[in-house]
Amino acid sequence: MKKNLYIEFIAMCAFVFGCVGCNLAPGSYPYAEIYNLNTNENNLISAIKKFKTANPEYKVPSIVGLIDGRSSDVADHWYHVYFYNKADNEIIYTWIRQLNKEEVSFAFVSINKGLELGNWNRVNKDYQKKENKQKIKKFEEQILDEIKRFLE
């Protein structure tokens, strides 16, 4: 009897942790693909602006209403940046956060299908493994690597 009760308790705990595990994940963006870069926030923001000037097709159309920057919330620790992949008709959401004087985090968070907002899919969460890897690789090759060139 005790053995069955113990097994049921363990099974219930495993079930509860499995169901609510994502709520226990660290931070506000637990699934984001995070890249730590040896620069500061201002330099990275400047490199992104230069990238978008050199590649205007990556600017989100103004009709969407997404603007790079911090929100008006004083507790906002992130500088939000959006890119538009015209070929795939996707809006890419990223953020920047200063870690220390010499290092900044640049996170690839999610992708919205189309220009109508509300179709967001989080990387490392909402895509199948193969498609997720493809999305990350495309982001790294088409956006991240190009931005890094503007940092040099």
XYZ file of C-alpha atoms in Angstrom:
152
model
C 0.000 0.000 0.000
C 2.749 2.435 0.966
C 4.685 1.505 -2.144
C 1.689 2.263 -4.420
C 1.077 5.583 -2.668
C 4.737 6.505 -3.094
C 4.665 5.627 -6.821
C 1.447 7.632 -7.313
C 3.009 10.626 -5.538
C 6.135 10.500 -7.729
C 4.009 10.150 -10.880
C 1.845 13.118 -9.871
C 4.897 15.280 -9.153
C 6.410 14.378 -12.522
C 3.139 15.238 -14.248
C 2.817 18.604 -12.486
C 6.418 19.590 -13.237
C 5.985 18.492 -16.841
C 2.865 20.614 -17.270
C 4.104 23.757 -15.549
C 7.806 23.453 -16.281
C 7.758 26.304 -18.775
C 6.369 28.581 -16.061
C 9.393 27.778 -13.937
C 11.868 28.509 -16.726
C 14.260 31.355 -15.931
C 13.641 34.899 -17.085
C 11.064 36.631 -19.220
C 12.278 35.042 -22.446
C 13.196 31.460 -21.478
C 13.219 30.103 -25.049
C 15.138 32.894 -26.772
C 18.304 32.023 -28.670
C 20.835 34.272 -26.939
C 24.137 35.457 -28.382
C 26.654 37.187 -26.114
C 28.722 39.715 -28.020
C 31.888 41.513 -26.940
C 30.613 45.053 -27.370
C 28.306 47.439 -25.568
C 24.635 48.148 -26.147
C 25.174 51.476 -27.936
C 27.661 49.962 -30.400
C 25.302 47.091 -31.191
C 22.340 49.441 -31.688
C 24.491 51.554 -33.994
C 25.561 48.464 -35.974
C 21.913 47.396 -36.349
C 20.960 50.863 -37.616
C 23.810 50.717 -40.146
C 22.717 47.219 -41.196
C 19.140 48.417 -41.767
C 20.343 51.460 -43.698
C 22.486 49.251 -45.941
C 19.685 46.645 -46.190
C 16.379 48.561 -46.132
C 14.444 45.404 -47.002
C 14.965 44.360 -43.365
C 13.067 47.391 -42.031
C 9.586 46.543 -40.797
C 7.006 48.505 -42.826
C 5.724 51.483 -40.824
C 2.084 50.385 -41.252
C 2.797 47.534 -38.804
C 3.597 49.971 -35.981
C 6.618 48.173 -34.514
C 9.364 50.596 -33.561
C 12.826 49.671 -32.326
C 13.693 50.881 -28.836
C 12.656 50.598 -25.225
C 9.045 50.680 -24.124
C 7.821 53.491 -21.884
C 7.896 51.095 -18.923
C 10.761 52.124 -16.620
C 11.271 48.453 -15.693
C 11.986 47.536 -19.320
C 15.518 46.109 -19.372
C 15.508 45.331 -23.081
C 16.033 47.358 -26.225
C 13.582 45.771 -28.668
C 14.562 45.377 -32.335
C 12.435 44.131 -35.240
C 13.510 42.941 -38.667
C 11.394 42.112 -41.689
C 12.290 39.156 -43.872
C 10.467 40.124 -47.041
C 11.285 36.878 -48.869
C 9.526 34.814 -46.188
C 7.053 37.548 -45.178
C 8.131 37.324 -41.530
C 8.767 39.846 -38.775
C 11.670 38.836 -36.539
C 11.665 40.001 -32.928
C 14.963 40.403 -31.088
C 16.179 42.266 -28.051
C 19.426 43.655 -26.675
C 20.498 43.812 -23.044
C 23.768 45.044 -21.584
C 25.439 42.397 -19.397
C 28.449 44.386 -18.257
C 30.684 47.145 -19.652
C 32.157 44.890 -22.327
C 29.433 42.384 -23.150
C 25.865 42.515 -24.427
C 23.204 39.873 -25.036
C 21.452 39.858 -28.390
C 18.453 37.531 -28.364
C 16.469 36.019 -31.227
C 13.041 35.642 -29.611
C 10.243 35.016 -32.077
C 8.889 35.247 -35.612
C 5.536 36.642 -36.720
C 4.176 35.199 -39.967
C 2.998 38.068 -42.177
C 2.500 41.744 -41.454
C -0.616 41.221 -39.355
C 0.493 40.923 -35.751
C -0.661 38.048 -33.570
C 0.967 35.183 -35.440
C 4.082 34.945 -33.265
C 6.036 31.715 -32.897
C 8.847 31.489 -30.355
C 12.147 30.012 -31.430
C 13.204 26.956 -29.419
C 9.569 26.415 -28.431
C 6.934 26.579 -31.178
C 8.773 25.025 -34.131
C 9.643 21.408 -34.794
C 13.354 20.683 -34.223
C 14.373 20.701 -37.911
C 12.454 23.888 -38.766
C 13.750 25.575 -35.601
C 17.348 24.851 -36.614
C 16.636 26.257 -40.084
C 15.128 29.456 -38.637
C 18.121 29.972 -36.339
C 20.629 29.279 -39.114
C 18.870 31.711 -41.452
C 18.824 34.392 -38.722
C 22.526 33.888 -38.023
C 23.536 33.995 -41.687
C 21.272 36.780 -42.925
C 21.116 39.068 -39.895
C 23.510 38.291 -37.039
C 26.648 37.711 -39.130
C 25.919 40.816 -41.182
C 25.428 42.960 -38.083
C 28.725 41.674 -36.684
C 30.469 43.073 -39.770
C 29.248 46.535 -38.810
C 30.766 46.054 -35.355
C 34.269 45.512 -36.735
